[in-house]
Amino acid sequence: MPDYKAPLREIQFVMNEVLESEKHYASLPGCEDATPDMVNAIIEEGAKFAERVLAPLNQVGDQEGCQFNNGDVKTPTGFKEAYQQYVEGGWPSLSHDPAHGGQGLPESIGTIISEMVGTANWSWGMYPGLSHGAMNTLSEHGTDEQKAVYLTKLVSGEWTGTMCLTESHCGTDLGLLRTKAEPQADGSYKISGSKIFISAGEHDMAENIIHIVLARLPDAPAGTKGISLFIVPKFMPQGDAVGARNGVVCGSIEHKMGIHGNATCVLNFDDATGYLIGPPNKGLNCMFTFMNTARLGTALQGLAHAEWGFQNSLPYAKDRLQMRSLTGAKNTEGAADPIIVHPAIRNMLLTQKAFAEGGRALIYFCAQLVDKAKLAGADEKLEADALLAFLTPIAKAFLTETGFESANHGVQVYGGHGYIAEWGMEQNVRDARISMLYEGTTQIQALDLLGRKVLMSQGESLKGFTKIVHKFCKEHANNDAMKPFVEPLATLNQEWGELTMKVGMKAMQDREEVGAAAVDYLMYSGYVTLAYFWARMAQQAQLALDQGTAEEAFYKAKLTTARFYFARLLPRTRAHAEIMQSGADSLMALDAEHFAF
Ligand SMILES: Cc1cc2nc3c(=O)[nH]c(=O)nc-3n(C[C@H](O)[C@H](O)[C@H](O)COP(=O)(O)OP(=O)(O)OC[C@H]3O[C@@H](n4cnc5c(N)ncnc54)[C@H](O)[C@@H]3O)c2cc1C
């Protein structure tokens, strides 16, 4: 049976030692309550919930899936009860405003809970995950009345939320959106249209569902400048309870590759009552609050599948006896050696481990930026916002690509058994696959990074991060133990800027060059970004070893994994650097009608 154990020591290492969360919280107004003891206690409780309640439902959710019956959706056995426990534990309110019933803790603590919840059971975690995005959107753009009516119910967990963008003819290109919103005399709107692929769009876990919907006003300009954002409840609120059913129904649910426990719904809006959030025609700007929450949430999914794949590959690799080690028998009493003796198996395990641990550092760093963007003083807030905008597409696309790779290694470590459902490794691959598609595909994140963030800012957004890397490299340049990390990192950090210039120059001649280079540029950026976090983790581990520690094995393993990352994963930048410079010609030369004969 596959299982999940929250990696508490790893979490604490990144949070307390590498990212110095105590200092971080002490520097932010309103975070005084987030003392190390309190944070650790919350994380330990979250770990118990993830391990004991959610992990056992992961395979159940995959096997049973959601069932659709005449507009209703029944979630898999145990999902509803687990959600009740989640609500009773106060988890939905963790990082939300006390004015609406929240506990007011920093977002970065919620991120750690989401990691454990999502790794234990991604399909289940999407229900509260989408509510979290809806809450952030209402907090930022809702009126006081909307907050009082809807936000408080989402914060308490009594109601859940969704994000309704996609229509059958419009996925990536939201400018094509057709759902209509007709203004009514009482200030509300009648929403009509069909949304597809809406996660958690219908279910039996909560008494009401609050859809956050993009639609067009009658006189709206064409394209993305004519989109507005609305709240559309499944049941109309009535006092503190729910009243009449609104005109939104689930038409069907999708049969899909993975995340079977999460309902992916067609939602039909037929004169459904809705309320405008934010200014008319500025809906996409407001929805970006939701989308950015969801993008970091999806980056977490990459980490989740890497971590889960690693945790479940490791015991098998130690247990499964096949063939002998190339350097002679290691398990002389047994008929063969455990497969963990083979370099190729170690390569896969260490790849999973390096992506999971490196990814955790990147995500927690981003989560601290979210804290700063919310709570810090004006200058620091601006800086955090800019850095977050730059790192979000990298975290989303790179960590989901490497999460999927890690899940795939899990199948390979198990050999043929990895292909068999019982062991859970094939489920991990199927569940991971969606993460590179929703919340903006890898290709779209790549265009966002290179086109919108880097080139449109004349490289300024990149410099915001490379300066941080440069400072770190300079600080540790004379430390012999750090040279194997700092020297290659400094070289790549400089090359990153040079490659950006080269691609930018080509793009001035031909815009296709941006599209041709973007995915390799993003992957290159991801490997260098993770190298920075691995160098920081190596430095922290080295420091602990130099100062003397009772946990020598832990810190040595950290250093060894850092060396593995630099030796065997970071060289992938070479291929990405070459490909991104190879130009658009070979891609664009073939006419669409000559692709096949
Ligand atoms: C299980 C599941 C859950 C989902 N949950 C939600 C949800 O809760 N809410 C919601 O609103 N949506 C949701 N979605 C929709 C999801 O966000 C979209 O599927 C995704 O945005 C891609 O849109 P599309 O499927 O229409 O693909 P398309 O936009 O048609 O893209 C097809 C391909 O073309 C590529 N492409 C498009 N334009 C470009 C370009 N300019 N340059 C390079 N490549 C390009 C894409 O990368 C992709 O590879 C979900 C989808 C699934 C499958």
XYZ file of C-alpha atoms and ligand atoms in Angstrom:
650
model
C 0.000 0.000 0.000
C 1.385 3.426 -0.865
C 1.587 5.781 2.093
C 2.459 9.350 3.057
C 4.511 10.605 5.974
C 4.785 14.373 6.301
C 8.499 15.213 5.937
C 8.559 17.378 9.066
C 12.334 17.537 9.434
C 12.660 18.645 5.797
C 9.916 21.223 6.235
C 11.541 22.598 9.388
C 14.953 22.728 7.735
C 13.719 24.930 4.906
C 11.377 27.005 7.024
C 13.492 27.587 10.131
C 17.082 27.220 8.999
C 17.276 28.189 5.318
C 14.529 30.822 5.213
C 14.763 31.908 8.868
C 11.036 32.099 9.362
C 11.322 33.365 12.938
C 13.065 36.518 11.703
C 10.685 36.737 8.767
C 7.568 36.673 10.951
C 9.073 39.018 13.527
C 9.643 41.591 10.765
C 6.018 41.613 9.603
C 3.257 43.557 11.352
C 0.441 41.325 12.550
C 2.563 38.151 12.556
C 3.668 38.436 16.182
C 1.594 35.368 17.055
C 3.559 33.197 14.642
C 6.182 32.118 17.167
C 8.255 29.004 16.304
C 6.439 26.936 18.951
C 3.067 27.933 17.619
C 4.024 27.359 13.990
C 5.508 23.949 14.765
C 2.402 22.934 16.704
C 0.165 23.889 13.760
C 2.349 22.022 11.296
C 2.416 18.905 13.442
C -1.379 18.919 13.701
C -1.653 19.443 9.936
C 0.707 16.524 9.405
C -1.494 14.217 11.491
C -4.581 15.208 9.509
C -2.819 14.678 6.180
C -1.305 11.343 7.168
C -4.211 9.821 9.051
C -7.298 11.220 7.362
C -6.376 12.184 3.791
C -3.648 9.759 2.702
C -5.849 6.661 3.246
C -8.463 8.224 0.907
C -6.059 8.842 -1.975
C -6.459 5.471 -3.685
C -10.143 5.280 -2.767
C -10.689 8.583 -4.574
C -8.881 7.325 -7.653
C -10.736 4.030 -7.810
C -14.244 5.280 -7.038
C -14.051 8.686 -8.663
C -16.948 11.121 -8.462
C -20.425 10.043 -9.476
C -22.815 12.244 -11.418
C -26.528 11.852 -10.992
C -28.967 14.303 -12.509
C -27.069 17.466 -11.598
C -25.692 16.175 -8.299
C -22.165 14.945 -7.688
C -21.272 12.367 -5.068
C -17.626 12.506 -4.013
C -15.736 9.291 -3.172
C -16.239 7.482 0.137
C -14.795 9.416 3.042
C -14.235 12.724 1.211
C -17.222 14.444 2.768
C -16.387 13.273 6.296
C -12.762 14.325 5.861
C -13.958 17.768 4.822
C -16.121 17.999 7.957
C -13.070 17.208 10.058
C -11.075 19.813 8.155
C -13.724 22.431 8.893
C -14.031 21.418 12.544
C -10.249 21.733 12.847
C -10.510 25.356 11.679
C -8.131 24.767 8.741
C -9.985 26.827 6.093
C -9.614 29.985 8.205
C -5.886 29.679 8.936
C -4.474 32.530 6.880
C -7.553 34.704 6.482
C -8.577 38.003 8.009
C -9.903 37.857 11.598
C -12.485 40.482 10.561
C -14.176 37.672 8.609
C -13.572 34.865 11.042
C -10.020 34.048 10.005
C -7.080 33.262 12.268
C -4.928 35.933 10.636
C -1.833 33.741 10.326
C 0.603 34.396 7.480
C -0.025 32.778 4.091
C 3.313 30.945 4.299
C 2.012 28.761 7.149
C -1.052 27.908 5.064
C 1.313 26.921 2.226
C 2.963 24.289 4.407
C -0.418 22.856 5.393
C -1.429 22.848 1.700
C 1.756 20.969 0.825
C 0.961 18.194 3.297
C -2.731 18.067 2.375
C -1.947 18.051 -1.345
C 0.784 15.435 -1.136
C -1.420 13.125 0.891
C -4.342 13.479 -1.502
C -4.213 16.014 -4.326
C -7.783 15.441 -5.548
C -9.222 16.115 -2.112
C -6.958 19.103 -1.527
C -8.321 20.846 -4.608
C -11.717 21.440 -2.938
C -10.335 23.661 -0.143
C -7.603 24.873 -2.520
C -10.124 26.498 -4.841
C -11.989 27.983 -1.874
C -8.727 29.589 -0.801
C -8.385 31.292 -4.200
C -12.004 32.482 -4.016
C -11.357 33.889 -0.532
C -8.251 35.766 -1.652
C -10.181 37.235 -4.599
C -13.078 38.397 -2.415
C -10.719 39.760 0.246
C -8.949 41.877 -2.307
C -11.760 42.953 -4.625
C -15.086 42.308 -2.847
C -17.298 44.993 -1.276
C -17.845 45.017 2.488
C -21.254 43.470 1.960
C -19.882 40.724 -0.308
C -17.251 39.968 2.291
C -19.837 39.810 5.068
C -22.143 37.487 3.123
C -19.737 35.248 1.193
C -16.244 35.554 2.590
C -17.229 34.670 6.155
C -18.920 31.470 4.959
C -15.899 30.513 2.862
C -13.533 31.275 5.722
C -15.536 29.082 8.088
C -15.480 26.344 5.444
C -19.275 26.001 5.460
C -19.235 26.956 1.762
C -16.613 26.226 -0.888
C -15.519 28.190 -3.960
C -14.683 27.657 -7.620
C -12.913 29.475 -10.426
C -14.957 29.668 -13.642
C -12.942 30.833 -16.641
C -12.884 28.106 -19.267
C -15.516 27.654 -22.009
C -15.518 25.039 -24.744
C -14.051 27.412 -27.359
C -11.857 29.376 -24.943
C -9.136 28.006 -22.695
C -5.840 29.819 -23.005
C -7.390 32.682 -24.961
C -9.834 34.211 -22.501
C -10.516 37.068 -24.909
C -12.850 34.651 -26.742
C -15.096 34.271 -23.710
C -18.874 34.452 -24.391
C -20.730 34.012 -21.072
C -23.046 37.009 -20.696
C -24.022 39.190 -17.757
C -27.207 41.283 -18.103
C -27.573 44.126 -15.563
C -30.797 44.086 -13.502
C -32.710 46.954 -11.923
C -31.736 45.817 -8.394
C -28.003 46.031 -9.153
C -27.540 42.286 -9.667
C -26.831 40.570 -13.012
C -28.296 37.612 -14.870
C -25.468 35.325 -15.923
C -25.955 32.960 -18.893
C -23.503 30.661 -20.613
C -21.629 27.398 -20.217
C -18.337 26.858 -18.451
C -16.390 23.637 -18.822
C -13.680 21.896 -16.792
C -14.676 23.611 -13.543
C -12.861 21.885 -10.686
C -14.971 21.280 -7.587
C -17.877 22.846 -9.535
C -20.425 20.528 -7.888
C -20.089 18.182 -4.925
C -21.692 17.000 -1.697
C -19.063 18.223 0.753
C -20.516 21.636 1.683
C -23.977 23.208 1.782
C -23.237 25.906 -0.800
C -20.769 26.589 -3.628
C -19.679 30.101 -4.581
C -18.662 30.357 -8.207
C -16.298 33.158 -9.183
C -17.222 33.663 -12.828
C -15.840 35.626 -15.770
C -18.529 37.019 -18.089
C -19.199 39.894 -20.486
C -21.480 42.900 -19.995
C -23.743 43.751 -22.972
C -21.724 46.749 -24.200
C -18.302 45.321 -23.301
C -15.385 45.829 -25.699
C -14.203 42.695 -27.525
C -11.276 40.656 -26.211
C -9.794 40.631 -22.726
C -10.635 44.303 -22.105
C -14.336 43.478 -21.980
C -14.415 40.841 -19.255
C -15.990 41.342 -15.827
C -15.981 39.193 -12.700
C -19.031 37.953 -10.781
C -20.017 36.003 -7.694
C -22.637 33.389 -8.555
C -23.811 31.271 -5.601
C -25.293 27.814 -6.115
C -27.934 28.649 -3.476
C -28.925 32.247 -2.777
C -27.833 33.286 0.724
C -30.733 33.856 3.113
C -29.753 35.347 6.430
C -27.147 33.041 7.865
C -28.343 30.060 5.840
C -29.043 29.125 2.227
C -32.281 29.923 0.408
C -33.544 29.290 -3.117
C -31.550 27.413 -5.734
C -29.873 29.764 -8.233
C -29.878 29.163 -12.010
C -26.595 27.277 -12.204
C -26.498 23.503 -12.607
C -23.879 20.913 -13.266
C -24.570 19.398 -16.703
C -22.027 16.578 -16.468
C -18.629 15.655 -15.089
C -15.575 14.660 -17.113
C -14.104 11.153 -17.281
C -10.433 11.885 -17.162
C -6.856 10.632 -16.898
C -6.286 11.393 -13.195
C -7.449 13.353 -10.127
C -10.581 11.189 -10.230
C -11.635 12.260 -6.742
C -12.041 15.839 -7.877
C -15.178 16.664 -9.864
C -14.382 18.429 -13.161
C -17.719 19.929 -14.135
C -19.642 21.433 -17.004
C -21.584 24.271 -15.367
C -24.602 25.701 -17.151
C -25.586 29.205 -16.106
C -29.120 30.062 -17.118
C -30.149 33.540 -15.965
C -28.295 32.826 -12.749
C -28.190 35.739 -10.319
C -24.694 37.150 -9.965
C -22.988 40.144 -8.384
C -20.167 42.168 -9.874
C -16.761 41.956 -8.177
C -14.508 44.942 -8.829
C -15.043 47.461 -11.661
C -16.849 46.549 -14.923
C -14.523 45.264 -17.675
C -11.653 44.835 -15.210
C -12.568 41.275 -14.363
C -9.422 39.717 -15.667
C -7.288 41.977 -13.457
C -9.330 40.889 -10.424
C -9.242 37.242 -11.499
C -5.444 37.445 -11.511
C -5.607 37.388 -7.709
C -7.284 33.980 -8.042
C -5.003 32.831 -10.844
C -1.818 33.771 -8.999
C -3.003 31.916 -5.886
C -3.854 28.958 -8.106
C -0.514 29.089 -9.945
C 1.467 28.846 -6.736
C -0.986 26.183 -5.609
C -0.252 24.232 -8.780
C 3.501 24.677 -8.276
C 2.855 22.892 -4.972
C 1.283 20.069 -6.942
C 4.615 19.531 -8.704
C 6.353 19.280 -5.341
C 3.580 17.001 -4.050
C 3.999 14.410 -6.807
C 7.803 14.505 -6.567
C 7.671 14.028 -2.790
C 5.017 11.311 -2.953
C 6.902 9.525 -5.746
C 10.121 9.669 -3.750
C 8.586 8.522 -0.467
C 7.005 5.516 -2.117
C 9.936 4.644 -4.380
C 12.533 4.591 -1.618
C 11.261 1.672 0.508
C 10.675 -0.382 -2.645
C 14.209 0.286 -3.887
C 15.593 -0.883 -0.534
C 13.393 -3.952 -0.494
C 13.251 -5.262 -4.047
C 16.025 -7.777 -4.798
C 17.176 -7.942 -8.414
C 20.622 -8.579 -9.908
C 23.941 -7.966 -8.241
C 25.825 -4.736 -7.732
C 28.438 -4.072 -10.456
C 31.100 -4.016 -7.741
C 30.170 -7.382 -6.232
C 27.374 -8.683 -4.033
C 26.242 -6.345 -1.253
C 23.508 -8.539 0.171
C 25.530 -11.726 0.398
C 22.891 -13.557 2.449
C 20.202 -12.899 -0.136
C 19.581 -14.253 -3.617
C 20.254 -10.803 -5.109
C 20.991 -7.225 -4.080
C 18.315 -4.594 -3.389
C 17.907 -2.426 -6.468
C 19.059 0.671 -4.556
C 22.644 -0.545 -5.153
C 22.339 0.193 -8.893
C 23.522 3.637 -10.072
C 20.576 4.009 -12.462
C 18.070 3.480 -9.621
C 19.958 5.912 -7.390
C 19.834 8.446 -10.202
C 16.046 8.268 -10.240
C 15.674 8.387 -6.447
C 18.060 11.306 -6.112
C 16.342 13.140 -8.962
C 12.995 12.835 -7.151
C 14.601 13.891 -3.868
C 16.474 16.856 -5.375
C 13.388 18.167 -7.184
C 11.156 17.728 -4.125
C 13.531 19.364 -1.640
C 14.657 22.099 -4.031
C 11.056 22.740 -5.040
C 10.048 23.065 -1.391
C 12.674 25.774 -0.842
C 11.502 27.684 -3.934
C 7.831 27.494 -2.948
C 8.372 28.479 0.685
C 10.494 31.395 -0.538
C 7.591 32.462 -2.790
C 5.183 32.053 0.145
C 7.314 34.428 2.222
C 7.118 36.886 -0.673
C 3.316 36.575 -0.530
C 3.492 37.437 3.203
C 5.621 40.481 2.425
C 3.432 41.560 -0.476
C 0.464 41.514 1.932
C 1.994 42.892 5.088
C 5.331 44.651 4.628
C 5.952 48.379 4.241
C 5.523 50.033 0.846
C 9.050 49.551 -0.591
C 9.458 45.985 0.559
C 5.952 45.192 -0.676
C 6.752 46.508 -4.156
C 9.953 44.506 -4.291
C 8.172 41.346 -3.108
C 5.421 41.805 -5.700
C 7.948 42.167 -8.520
C 9.985 39.155 -7.447
C 6.847 37.078 -7.033
C 5.628 38.036 -10.508
C 8.970 36.866 -11.912
C 9.179 33.615 -9.931
C 5.538 32.498 -10.280
C 5.738 31.200 -13.897
C 9.045 29.477 -13.084
C 7.631 27.814 -9.976
C 4.409 26.813 -11.735
C 5.867 25.379 -14.923
C 9.276 24.111 -13.835
C 8.057 22.401 -10.677
C 5.139 20.721 -12.433
C 7.387 19.497 -15.271
C 9.926 18.132 -12.788
C 7.133 16.814 -10.541
C 5.788 14.840 -13.463
C 9.278 13.572 -14.305
C 9.696 12.485 -10.682
C 6.345 10.701 -10.660
C 7.389 8.910 -13.830
C 10.660 7.795 -12.203
C 8.490 6.282 -9.487
C 6.918 3.924 -12.026
C 10.355 3.047 -13.407
C 11.817 2.264 -9.971
C 9.004 -0.275 -9.497
C 9.565 -1.819 -12.942
C 6.456 -3.613 -14.205
C 4.879 -3.311 -10.771
C 4.892 0.452 -11.238
C 2.428 -0.017 -14.077
C 0.035 -1.967 -11.834
C -2.601 0.052 -9.987
C -2.089 -1.574 -6.562
C 1.196 0.236 -5.872
C -0.145 3.694 -6.612
C 2.760 4.762 -8.799
C 0.737 4.938 -12.001
C -1.921 6.987 -10.193
C 0.775 9.448 -9.187
C 1.735 9.890 -12.861
C -1.888 10.259 -13.986
C -2.659 12.741 -11.205
C 0.503 14.747 -11.910
C -0.153 15.143 -15.638
C -2.853 17.814 -15.298
C -0.515 20.146 -13.395
C 1.315 21.088 -16.612
C -2.005 21.971 -18.274
C -4.295 23.886 -15.962
C -3.551 27.339 -14.570
C -1.772 28.140 -17.819
C 0.114 25.418 -19.660
C 3.906 25.201 -19.539
C 4.014 26.933 -22.932
C 1.882 29.817 -21.678
C 3.892 30.197 -18.462
C 7.013 30.282 -20.624
C 5.603 33.083 -22.794
C 4.565 34.934 -19.651
C 8.085 34.645 -18.216
C 10.113 35.513 -21.273
C 7.707 37.812 -23.112
C 5.691 39.641 -20.480
C 7.917 39.535 -17.434
C 11.493 39.619 -18.736
C 11.583 41.227 -22.187
C 8.789 43.728 -21.557
C 10.618 44.943 -18.441
C 13.874 45.205 -20.478
C 15.309 42.484 -18.269
C 14.598 44.373 -15.017
C 12.485 41.590 -13.520
C 15.282 39.086 -14.159
C 17.813 41.421 -12.578
C 15.657 41.583 -9.436
C 16.444 37.902 -8.901
C 19.950 37.600 -10.392
C 21.076 40.368 -8.014
C 20.014 38.203 -5.069
C 21.890 35.225 -6.520
C 24.948 37.394 -7.213
C 24.972 38.698 -3.633
C 24.837 35.160 -2.268
C 27.680 34.010 -4.550
C 29.827 36.979 -3.553
C 29.240 36.413 0.143
C 30.422 32.813 -0.075
C 33.044 33.120 -2.813
C 35.948 32.654 -0.404
C 34.493 29.703 1.419
C 36.324 26.636 0.034
C 33.519 24.279 1.007
C 31.043 26.395 -0.967
C 33.141 26.822 -4.118
C 31.727 23.739 -5.897
C 28.307 25.369 -5.614
C 29.028 29.057 -5.839
C 31.327 28.994 -8.873
C 28.987 27.202 -11.299
C 26.034 29.158 -9.922
C 27.777 32.512 -10.483
C 28.698 31.480 -14.044
C 25.152 30.445 -14.881
C 23.708 33.526 -13.229
C 25.787 35.675 -15.561
C 24.974 33.504 -18.580
C 21.250 33.856 -17.777
C 21.499 37.596 -18.423
C 23.572 37.092 -21.594
C 21.139 34.555 -23.025
C 18.267 36.923 -22.281
C 20.041 39.664 -24.242
C 20.663 37.333 -27.191
C 17.078 36.082 -27.335
C 15.818 39.654 -26.854
C 17.931 40.937 -29.753
C 16.644 38.201 -32.049
C 13.088 38.899 -30.933
C 13.423 42.499 -32.073
C 13.889 41.168 -35.628
C 11.303 38.406 -35.424
C 8.647 37.937 -32.707
C 8.507 34.183 -33.419
C 11.896 33.946 -31.706
C 10.192 34.560 -28.343
C 7.815 31.619 -28.818
C 10.633 29.444 -30.173
C 12.903 30.101 -27.180
C 10.360 30.429 -24.369
C 9.995 26.868 -23.046
C 13.753 26.236 -23.023
C 14.283 29.648 -21.462
C 11.837 28.760 -18.707
C 13.422 25.369 -18.049
C 16.897 26.918 -18.026
C 15.609 29.533 -15.557
C 14.120 26.778 -13.408
C 17.379 24.827 -13.178
C 19.359 27.953 -12.244
C 16.735 29.058 -9.721
C 16.772 25.661 -8.045
C 20.595 25.710 -8.075
C 20.429 28.898 -6.004
C 18.174 27.226 -3.453
C 20.322 24.098 -3.414
C 23.406 26.265 -2.834
C 21.631 27.955 0.074
C 20.664 24.592 1.528
C 24.243 23.345 1.103
C 25.555 26.432 2.868
C 23.159 25.924 5.768
C 24.092 22.253 6.031
C 27.813 23.068 5.914
C 27.345 25.641 8.656
C 25.565 23.131 10.880
C 28.340 20.572 10.307
C 31.078 23.142 10.989
C 29.399 24.208 14.207
C 28.919 20.613 15.344
C 25.544 18.933 15.324
C 23.836 15.858 16.663
C 22.211 15.446 13.247
C 25.345 14.886 11.205
C 23.721 12.324 8.912
C 20.877 14.684 8.012
C 23.172 17.557 7.064
C 25.613 15.312 5.203
C 22.732 13.899 3.168
C 21.710 17.448 2.356
C 25.195 18.272 1.093
C 25.365 15.055 -0.914
C 22.022 15.785 -2.545
C 23.203 19.312 -3.366
C 26.305 17.828 -5.033
C 24.081 15.436 -6.982
C 21.927 18.352 -8.156
C 24.951 20.307 -9.373
C 26.612 17.280 -10.984
C 23.684 15.570 -12.662
C 20.693 17.900 -13.002
C 22.148 21.368 -13.459
C 24.059 20.337 -16.647
C 20.661 20.083 -18.343
C 20.999 23.874 -18.693
C 23.523 23.218 -21.492
C 20.914 21.658 -23.771
C 18.318 24.327 -22.929
C 20.841 27.119 -23.589
C 21.703 25.683 -27.005
C 18.141 25.022 -28.024
C 16.893 28.473 -27.008
C 19.562 30.001 -29.258
C 18.869 27.723 -32.202
C 16.284 30.116 -33.595
C 12.760 29.831 -34.926
C 13.629 28.863 -38.518
C 13.593 25.094 -38.098
C 10.215 25.382 -36.353
C 8.551 27.721 -38.802
C 9.932 26.432 -42.099
C 7.310 23.756 -42.686
C 3.889 24.930 -43.967
C 0.999 23.521 -41.910
C -0.153 21.500 -44.955
C 3.276 19.877 -45.357
C 3.494 18.362 -41.880
C 2.109 15.081 -43.224
C 1.517 13.532 -46.660
C -8.965 18.449 -14.946
C -9.075 19.882 -15.331
C -9.417 20.824 -14.376
C -9.564 22.170 -14.736
N -10.007 23.082 -13.806
C -10.372 24.330 -14.229
C -11.048 25.232 -13.340
O -11.271 24.945 -12.171
N -11.459 26.427 -13.834
C -11.240 26.790 -15.134
O -11.652 27.875 -15.519
N -10.583 25.962 -15.987
C -10.150 24.747 -15.563
N -9.517 23.888 -16.429
C -9.214 24.347 -17.786
C -7.722 24.558 -18.016
O -7.275 25.673 -17.314
C -7.528 24.660 -19.545
O -7.714 23.357 -20.061
C -6.182 25.212 -19.904
O -6.140 26.568 -19.593
C -5.867 25.052 -21.389
O -6.924 25.465 -22.184
P -7.479 24.496 -23.333
O -7.706 23.171 -22.730
O -8.624 25.151 -23.989
O -6.272 24.391 -24.337
P -5.964 25.399 -25.537
O -5.979 26.796 -25.039
O -6.819 25.060 -26.679
O -4.460 25.008 -25.869
C -4.104 23.867 -26.663
C -2.586 23.825 -26.775
O -2.142 25.011 -27.453
C -1.136 25.650 -26.696
N -1.204 27.085 -26.946
C -2.280 27.894 -26.972
N -1.918 29.149 -27.257
C -0.573 29.135 -27.402
C 0.405 30.122 -27.708
N 0.085 31.405 -27.883
N 1.703 29.743 -27.777
C 2.059 28.466 -27.574
N 1.170 27.495 -27.307
C -0.121 27.824 -27.206
C -1.415 25.269 -25.253
O -0.239 25.372 -24.471
C -1.859 23.821 -25.433
O -0.737 22.992 -25.513
C -9.312 22.563 -16.074
C -8.932 21.607 -17.022
C -8.843 20.295 -16.677
C -8.484 19.293 -17.739
